[in-house]
Amino acid sequence: MHNLKEIRKDFENFKKALKKRSVDIDLNNLEKLDKQNRECILKRETLEKEKKDISKLKDKSLFDRSKKISQSIEEIIGKQKKIKDDLEKILFNLPNIPHKDVPIGKDENDNVEIERFGQIPNFDFKAKSHYELGEKLGMLDFDLATKTTGSRFVFVKDKLALLERAISNFMLDTHVSKNGYQEISPPLLASENSMFGTGQLPKFENDQFEVKLDDGSNRKFLIPTAEVILTNIVKDQILNEKDLPLRFVASTPCFRKEAGSYGKDTKGMIRQHQFYKVELVSIVDQSKCLDELERMTNCATDILDLLNLPYRKMILCSGDMGFSSEKTYDIEVWLPSENKFREISSCSSCSTFQSVRMKTRYKNQKKEIIYAGTLNGSGLAVGRTLIAILENYQQIDGSITIPKVLRPYMNNLEKISLK
RNA sequence: GGAGAGAUGGCUGAGCGGUUGAAAGCACCGGUCUUGAAAACCGGCAAAGGGGCAACUCUUUCCUGGGUUCGAAUCCCAGUCUCUCCGCCA
């Protein structure tokens, strides 16, 4: 969310910057409502002052006047409430402004490749897809998931379940011991307010799974990513500068409706309603956001290097970035069956966009209270890492070699083959 | 599911109709003292929002939303959340 105080200073520039994000919102109205809102505040405060003075004097002859003032105040409050609602409706739905490094563009086609890493495997046979491989092994079962649950879910069984667990543990261990993240095992439900804090609400309610609890209690949602719950750890807090940066990692299931992606990636486990993801979150000094983004992205690619999977690093264009992001790197892993790179991690700096929503601040050395910077990134998506390993490590007979770094997590198993 | 208790500043915790934005303690910051540190002593220390070039000033905020009153942290109603005990269950 944008800080109105800052926007006000240079409204024209703000409008220009926001244009980069192909959004179509009447910003002139925002300016107008802000002005009206402040006029209301001014009027109200003048009356409140008078009322307060009367109350202090305890002079009975003035009590009537005080009563009248109360009425006027009420009127103004009513008027202001409407103005404020309209104002917030606009403000809450404005995405973050792209950083100046971000290439201008409309959609994913305008994303820019930065660099490629690793060796693309050269099979002397036709590479199979992960779902062919998994189903043949009898360890990925989509039909069973359809039976028990519905579409876009999967059963992972036997050695692949072990592999999935190994991937998750390996990533967690690496981020904790090597990269300095604190491990968290968080709740998988988030309150409406937390969902607002990271920007999933109000605009993207359709993508979220809401959970019905007892009537009357506040709304709760299954987390679409651990980012929501990890970032909101610092909600409503004034931190000490010396405590920064804070770095959290969690491996959690994520739940997404995938509304609007009908017919997209329907086969296999690329796009599921539920998937495991290891998530990294950093809370930093606002001036250090971009440095931290590089660091975080390196933490993510580090995993791919260790797994020896080929990938490329992309910078997303202004039109393809997430709502809260000022700058995003996508890491795409090579999938032989599709003969292309697919997203396996997304690392974003959200500047102060989320902390304004969450009211996360810290005191700097000048004792000023300023908004913190927040970042999040996948390190990595576990399901998609499983896919990438299946496809890149497949053998001609349909067996899968286990990457060396994962073997200690799998009783030194070297290969998964048909039972 | 049944029975209670509570929600106040970064934290602990007083206040229970009228300069209370809020005692006290801790933490924190500055100073004196000290070779340095600690201790002791002195002083400072909430946030949000509005106005002003600025010094500064005003308003709001004691869980949330209503109500009573000239005036509410304090009284009334509704809700949310937290804690304790019993029962049940992983």
PDB file of C-alpha atoms in Angstrom, chain A residues 36 38 44 115 157 187 197 213 263 312 331 336 346 392:
ATOM      1  CA  GLN A  36     -11.914  16.212   0.587  1.00  0.00           C
ATOM      2  CA  ARG A  38      -8.405  16.390   4.701  1.00  0.00           C
ATOM      3  CA  ARG A  44     -13.839  18.195  12.581  1.00  0.00           C
ATOM      4  CA  GLU A 115      21.640 -15.515 -17.239  1.00  0.00           C
ATOM      5  CA  LYS A 157       3.672 -42.318  -2.779  1.00  0.00           C
ATOM      6  CA  PRO A 187      -0.044 -21.975  11.226  1.00  0.00           C
ATOM      7  CA  GLY A 197      -1.167  -7.187   5.145  1.00  0.00           C
ATOM      8  CA  LEU A 213     -15.011 -21.752  11.324  1.00  0.00           C
ATOM      9  CA  GLY A 263      -7.182 -25.527 -19.056  1.00  0.00           C
ATOM     10  CA  ARG A 312      17.841 -19.445 -15.912  1.00  0.00           C
ATOM     11  CA  ILE A 331      14.080 -18.625 -11.429  1.00  0.00           C
ATOM     12  CA  PRO A 336      13.178 -31.721 -20.692  1.00  0.00           C
ATOM     13  CA  SER A 346      10.043 -16.184  -7.499  1.00  0.00           C
ATOM     14  CA  ASN A 392      16.274 -34.205 -15.505  1.00  0.00           C
TER      15      ASN A 392
END
